[in-house]
Amino acid sequence: MFIVFLRFSDNKPQASQFLEGHNAWIKRGFDSGTFLLAGSLQPNAGGTLLAHNIDRISLEALVQEDPFVAERVVSAEIHEVTPGRLDERLMFLKG
């Protein structure tokens, strides 16, 4: 499982130009079953994603397809997490 932080960069004022493409990219991630959560980093610092069922190399390639990343509106940080203890509702994330 991965947590992806998309932190706004100096190009943040350009976000509105690429928002439609960014939202379409997020939708593709949900449609494929890769993204489980998308949300905003507070206060107004960017966004975050929870991803699973993907390997790191494929996720890195997918993140580079995000128009916000490609146009340097955000910088991406990918953190891999190996679940140790899980609530029963999240057992699908283990293994």
CSV table of N, CA and C in Angstrom, one decimal:
chain,number,residue,atom,x,y,z
A,1,MET,N,0.9,-1.2,0.0
A,1,MET,CA,0.0,0.0,0.0
A,1,MET,C,0.9,1.2,0.0
A,2,PHE,N,0.4,2.3,-0.6
A,2,PHE,CA,1.2,3.5,-0.7
A,2,PHE,C,0.4,4.7,-0.3
A,3,ILE,N,1.1,5.7,0.3
A,3,ILE,CA,0.5,7.0,0.5
A,3,ILE,C,1.3,8.0,-0.4
A,4,VAL,N,0.5,8.7,-1.2
A,4,VAL,CA,1.2,9.7,-2.1
A,4,VAL,C,0.8,11.1,-1.6
A,5,PHE,N,1.8,11.9,-1.4
A,5,PHE,CA,1.6,13.3,-1.0
A,5,PHE,C,1.9,14.1,-2.3
A,6,LEU,N,0.9,15.0,-2.6
A,6,LEU,CA,1.1,15.9,-3.8
A,6,LEU,C,1.1,17.3,-3.2
A,7,ARG,N,2.3,17.8,-2.9
A,7,ARG,CA,2.5,19.1,-2.3
A,7,ARG,C,2.6,20.2,-3.3
A,8,PHE,N,1.9,21.2,-3.1
A,8,PHE,CA,1.9,22.4,-4.0
A,8,PHE,C,3.3,22.9,-4.1
A,9,SER,N,3.7,23.4,-5.3
A,9,SER,CA,5.0,24.0,-5.5
A,9,SER,C,4.8,25.5,-5.8
A,10,ASP,N,5.9,26.1,-6.3
A,10,ASP,CA,5.8,27.5,-6.7
A,10,ASP,C,4.8,27.7,-7.9
A,11,ASN,N,4.5,26.7,-8.6
A,11,ASN,CA,3.6,26.8,-9.8
A,11,ASN,C,2.1,26.6,-9.4
A,12,LYS,N,1.8,26.6,-8.1
A,12,LYS,CA,0.5,26.5,-7.6
A,12,LYS,C,-0.5,27.4,-8.3
A,13,PRO,N,-0.2,28.7,-8.6
A,13,PRO,CA,-1.1,29.5,-9.3
A,13,PRO,C,-1.6,29.0,-10.6
A,14,GLN,N,-0.9,28.0,-11.2
A,14,GLN,CA,-1.3,27.4,-12.5
A,14,GLN,C,-2.2,26.3,-12.3
A,15,ALA,N,-2.6,25.9,-11.1
A,15,ALA,CA,-3.4,24.7,-10.9
A,15,ALA,C,-4.7,24.8,-11.7
A,16,SER,N,-5.4,25.9,-11.7
A,16,SER,CA,-6.7,26.0,-12.4
A,16,SER,C,-6.6,25.6,-13.9
A,17,GLN,N,-5.4,25.8,-14.5
A,17,GLN,CA,-5.2,25.4,-15.9
A,17,GLN,C,-5.3,23.9,-16.1
A,18,PHE,N,-4.8,23.2,-15.1
A,18,PHE,CA,-4.7,21.7,-15.2
A,18,PHE,C,-5.6,20.9,-14.3
A,19,LEU,N,-6.6,21.6,-13.7
A,19,LEU,CA,-7.5,20.9,-12.7
A,19,LEU,C,-8.3,19.9,-13.4
A,20,GLU,N,-8.9,20.2,-14.6
A,20,GLU,CA,-9.7,19.2,-15.3
A,20,GLU,C,-9.0,17.9,-15.6
A,21,GLY,N,-7.8,18.1,-16.1
A,21,GLY,CA,-6.9,16.9,-16.4
A,21,GLY,C,-6.5,16.1,-15.1
A,22,HIS,N,-6.2,16.9,-14.0
A,22,HIS,CA,-5.9,16.3,-12.8
A,22,HIS,C,-7.1,15.5,-12.2
A,23,ASN,N,-8.2,16.0,-12.3
A,23,ASN,CA,-9.4,15.3,-11.8
A,23,ASN,C,-9.7,14.1,-12.6
A,24,ALA,N,-9.5,14.2,-13.9
A,24,ALA,CA,-9.7,13.0,-14.8
A,24,ALA,C,-8.7,11.9,-14.5
A,25,TRP,N,-7.5,12.3,-14.2
A,25,TRP,CA,-6.4,11.4,-13.8
A,25,TRP,C,-6.8,10.7,-12.5
A,26,ILE,N,-7.3,11.4,-11.5
A,26,ILE,CA,-7.8,10.8,-10.2
A,26,ILE,C,-8.9,9.8,-10.5
A,27,LYS,N,-9.9,10.2,-11.3
A,27,LYS,CA,-11.0,9.3,-11.7
A,27,LYS,C,-10.5,8.0,-12.3
A,28,ARG,N,-9.5,8.1,-13.2
A,28,ARG,CA,-8.9,6.9,-13.8
A,28,ARG,C,-8.3,6.0,-12.7
A,29,GLY,N,-7.7,6.6,-11.7
A,29,GLY,CA,-7.1,5.8,-10.6
A,29,GLY,C,-8.1,5.1,-9.8
A,30,PHE,N,-9.3,5.7,-9.6
A,30,PHE,CA,-10.4,5.1,-8.8
A,30,PHE,C,-11.0,4.0,-9.7
A,31,ASP,N,-11.2,4.4,-11.0
A,31,ASP,CA,-11.9,3.4,-11.9
A,31,ASP,C,-11.1,2.1,-12.0
A,32,SER,N,-9.8,2.2,-12.0
A,32,SER,CA,-8.9,1.0,-12.1
A,32,SER,C,-8.8,0.3,-10.8
A,33,GLY,N,-9.3,0.8,-9.7
A,33,GLY,CA,-9.2,0.2,-8.4
A,33,GLY,C,-7.9,0.4,-7.7
A,34,THR,N,-7.0,1.3,-8.2
A,34,THR,CA,-5.8,1.6,-7.6
A,34,THR,C,-5.9,2.6,-6.5
A,35,PHE,N,-6.7,3.6,-6.6
A,35,PHE,CA,-6.9,4.6,-5.6
A,35,PHE,C,-8.0,4.3,-4.7
A,36,LEU,N,-7.8,4.4,-3.4
A,36,LEU,CA,-8.8,4.1,-2.4
A,36,LEU,C,-9.3,5.4,-1.7
A,37,LEU,N,-8.5,6.4,-1.8
A,37,LEU,CA,-8.8,7.7,-1.1
A,37,LEU,C,-8.1,8.8,-1.8
A,38,ALA,N,-8.7,9.9,-2.0
A,38,ALA,CA,-8.1,11.1,-2.4
A,38,ALA,C,-8.6,12.2,-1.6
A,39,GLY,N,-7.7,13.1,-1.1
A,39,GLY,CA,-8.2,14.2,-0.2
A,39,GLY,C,-7.2,15.3,-0.3
A,40,SER,N,-7.5,16.4,0.4
A,40,SER,CA,-6.7,17.6,0.5
A,40,SER,C,-5.8,17.6,1.7
A,41,LEU,N,-4.6,18.0,1.5
A,41,LEU,CA,-3.7,18.3,2.7
A,41,LEU,C,-4.0,19.7,3.2
A,42,GLN,N,-4.2,19.7,4.5
A,42,GLN,CA,-4.5,21.0,5.1
A,42,GLN,C,-3.3,21.6,5.8
A,43,PRO,N,-3.3,22.9,5.9
A,43,PRO,CA,-4.2,23.9,5.2
A,43,PRO,C,-3.7,24.2,3.8
A,44,ASN,N,-4.5,23.9,2.9
A,44,ASN,CA,-4.3,24.2,1.5
A,44,ASN,C,-2.9,24.0,1.0
A,45,ALA,N,-2.4,22.7,1.3
A,45,ALA,CA,-1.0,22.4,1.1
A,45,ALA,C,-0.8,21.5,-0.1
A,46,GLY,N,-2.0,20.9,-0.7
A,46,GLY,CA,-1.9,20.0,-1.8
A,46,GLY,C,-2.9,18.9,-1.6
A,47,GLY,N,-2.5,17.7,-2.0
A,47,GLY,CA,-3.4,16.6,-1.9
A,47,GLY,C,-2.7,15.3,-1.5
A,48,THR,N,-3.5,14.3,-1.2
A,48,THR,CA,-2.9,13.0,-0.8
A,48,THR,C,-3.8,11.9,-1.4
A,49,LEU,N,-3.2,10.7,-1.7
A,49,LEU,CA,-3.8,9.6,-2.3
A,49,LEU,C,-3.4,8.3,-1.5
A,50,LEU,N,-4.3,7.4,-1.3
A,50,LEU,CA,-4.0,6.1,-0.8
A,50,LEU,C,-4.2,5.1,-2.0
A,51,ALA,N,-3.1,4.4,-2.3
A,51,ALA,CA,-3.1,3.5,-3.5
A,51,ALA,C,-2.7,2.1,-3.0
A,52,HIS,N,-3.3,1.1,-3.7
A,52,HIS,CA,-3.0,-0.3,-3.5
A,52,HIS,C,-3.2,-1.1,-4.8
A,53,ASN,N,-2.8,-2.3,-4.7
A,53,ASN,CA,-2.9,-3.2,-5.9
A,53,ASN,C,-2.0,-2.7,-7.0
A,54,ILE,N,-0.9,-2.2,-6.7
A,54,ILE,CA,0.0,-1.6,-7.7
A,54,ILE,C,1.4,-1.7,-7.2
A,55,ASP,N,2.4,-2.0,-8.0
A,55,ASP,CA,3.8,-2.0,-7.5
A,55,ASP,C,4.4,-0.6,-7.6
A,56,ARG,N,5.5,-0.3,-6.9
A,56,ARG,CA,6.1,1.0,-6.8
A,56,ARG,C,6.4,1.6,-8.2
A,57,ILE,N,7.0,0.8,-9.1
A,57,ILE,CA,7.5,1.3,-10.4
A,57,ILE,C,6.2,1.7,-11.2
A,58,SER,N,5.2,0.9,-11.2
A,58,SER,CA,4.0,1.3,-11.9
A,58,SER,C,3.3,2.5,-11.3
A,59,LEU,N,3.3,2.6,-10.0
A,59,LEU,CA,2.8,3.8,-9.3
A,59,LEU,C,3.6,5.1,-9.6
A,60,GLU,N,4.9,5.0,-9.6
A,60,GLU,CA,5.7,6.1,-10.0
A,60,GLU,C,5.4,6.6,-11.4
A,61,ALA,N,5.2,5.6,-12.3
A,61,ALA,CA,4.8,6.0,-13.7
A,61,ALA,C,3.4,6.6,-13.8
A,62,LEU,N,2.5,6.1,-13.0
A,62,LEU,CA,1.2,6.6,-13.0
A,62,LEU,C,1.2,8.0,-12.4
A,63,VAL,N,1.9,8.3,-11.4
A,63,VAL,CA,2.0,9.6,-10.8
A,63,VAL,C,2.6,10.6,-11.8
A,64,GLN,N,3.5,10.2,-12.6
A,64,GLN,CA,4.1,11.1,-13.6
A,64,GLN,C,3.1,11.5,-14.6
A,65,GLU,N,2.0,10.7,-14.8
A,65,GLU,CA,1.0,11.1,-15.8
A,65,GLU,C,0.0,12.1,-15.3
A,66,ASP,N,0.0,12.4,-14.0
A,66,ASP,CA,-0.9,13.5,-13.4
A,66,ASP,C,-0.4,14.8,-14.0
A,67,PRO,N,-1.4,15.6,-14.6
A,67,PRO,CA,-1.0,16.9,-15.2
A,67,PRO,C,-0.4,17.8,-14.1
A,68,PHE,N,-0.9,17.7,-12.9
A,68,PHE,CA,-0.3,18.6,-11.8
A,68,PHE,C,1.2,18.3,-11.6
A,69,VAL,N,1.6,17.0,-11.7
A,69,VAL,CA,2.9,16.6,-11.5
A,69,VAL,C,3.7,17.0,-12.8
A,70,ALA,N,3.2,16.7,-13.9
A,70,ALA,CA,3.9,16.9,-15.2
A,70,ALA,C,4.1,18.4,-15.4
A,71,GLU,N,3.2,19.3,-14.9
A,71,GLU,CA,3.4,20.7,-15.1
A,71,GLU,C,4.0,21.4,-13.8
A,72,ARG,N,4.5,20.6,-12.9
A,72,ARG,CA,5.1,21.0,-11.7
A,72,ARG,C,4.2,21.9,-10.8
A,73,VAL,N,2.9,21.7,-10.8
A,73,VAL,CA,2.0,22.4,-9.9
A,73,VAL,C,2.2,21.8,-8.5
A,74,VAL,N,2.5,20.5,-8.5
A,74,VAL,CA,2.8,19.8,-7.2
A,74,VAL,C,4.1,19.0,-7.4
A,75,SER,N,4.7,18.7,-6.3
A,75,SER,CA,5.8,17.7,-6.2
A,75,SER,C,5.2,16.4,-5.6
A,76,ALA,N,5.6,15.3,-6.0
A,76,ALA,CA,5.0,14.0,-5.5
A,76,ALA,C,6.0,13.3,-4.6
A,77,GLU,N,5.5,12.8,-3.5
A,77,GLU,CA,6.2,12.0,-2.5
A,77,GLU,C,5.5,10.7,-2.4
A,78,ILE,N,6.1,9.6,-2.7
A,78,ILE,CA,5.5,8.3,-2.6
A,78,ILE,C,6.1,7.5,-1.4
A,79,HIS,N,5.2,7.1,-0.4
A,79,HIS,CA,5.6,6.4,0.7
A,79,HIS,C,5.0,5.0,0.8
A,80,GLU,N,5.8,4.0,0.8
A,80,GLU,CA,5.3,2.6,0.9
A,80,GLU,C,5.0,2.2,2.3
A,81,VAL,N,3.8,1.6,2.6
A,81,VAL,CA,3.5,1.2,3.9
A,81,VAL,C,3.1,-0.3,3.9
A,82,THR,N,3.7,-1.0,4.8
A,82,THR,CA,3.4,-2.4,5.0
A,82,THR,C,2.5,-2.5,6.2
A,83,PRO,N,1.2,-2.8,6.0
A,83,PRO,CA,0.3,-2.8,7.1
A,83,PRO,C,0.7,-3.9,8.1
A,84,GLY,N,0.7,-3.6,9.4
A,84,GLY,CA,0.9,-4.6,10.4
A,84,GLY,C,-0.3,-5.0,11.2
A,85,ARG,N,-1.0,-4.0,11.7
A,85,ARG,CA,-2.3,-4.2,12.4
A,85,ARG,C,-3.4,-3.4,11.6
A,86,LEU,N,-4.5,-4.1,11.3
A,86,LEU,CA,-5.6,-3.5,10.6
A,86,LEU,C,-6.9,-3.8,11.2
A,87,ASP,N,-7.8,-2.8,11.1
A,87,ASP,CA,-9.2,-3.0,11.5
A,87,ASP,C,-9.7,-4.1,10.5
A,88,GLU,N,-10.6,-4.9,11.0
A,88,GLU,CA,-11.2,-5.9,10.1
A,88,GLU,C,-11.7,-5.4,8.8
A,89,ARG,N,-12.2,-4.2,8.8
A,89,ARG,CA,-12.8,-3.6,7.6
A,89,ARG,C,-11.7,-3.3,6.5
A,90,LEU,N,-10.5,-3.3,6.9
A,90,LEU,CA,-9.4,-3.0,6.0
A,90,LEU,C,-8.5,-4.2,5.7
A,91,MET,N,-8.9,-5.4,6.1
A,91,MET,CA,-8.1,-6.6,5.9
A,91,MET,C,-7.7,-6.9,4.4
A,92,PHE,N,-8.5,-6.3,3.5
A,92,PHE,CA,-8.1,-6.5,2.1
A,92,PHE,C,-6.8,-5.8,1.7
A,93,LEU,N,-6.3,-4.9,2.6
A,93,LEU,CA,-5.1,-4.2,2.3
A,93,LEU,C,-3.8,-5.1,2.7
A,94,LYS,N,-4.0,-6.1,3.5
A,94,LYS,CA,-2.9,-6.9,3.9
A,94,LYS,C,-2.5,-7.9,2.9
A,95,GLY,N,-1.2,-8.0,2.6
A,95,GLY,CA,-0.7,-9.0,1.7
A,95,GLY,C,-0.9,-8.6,0.4
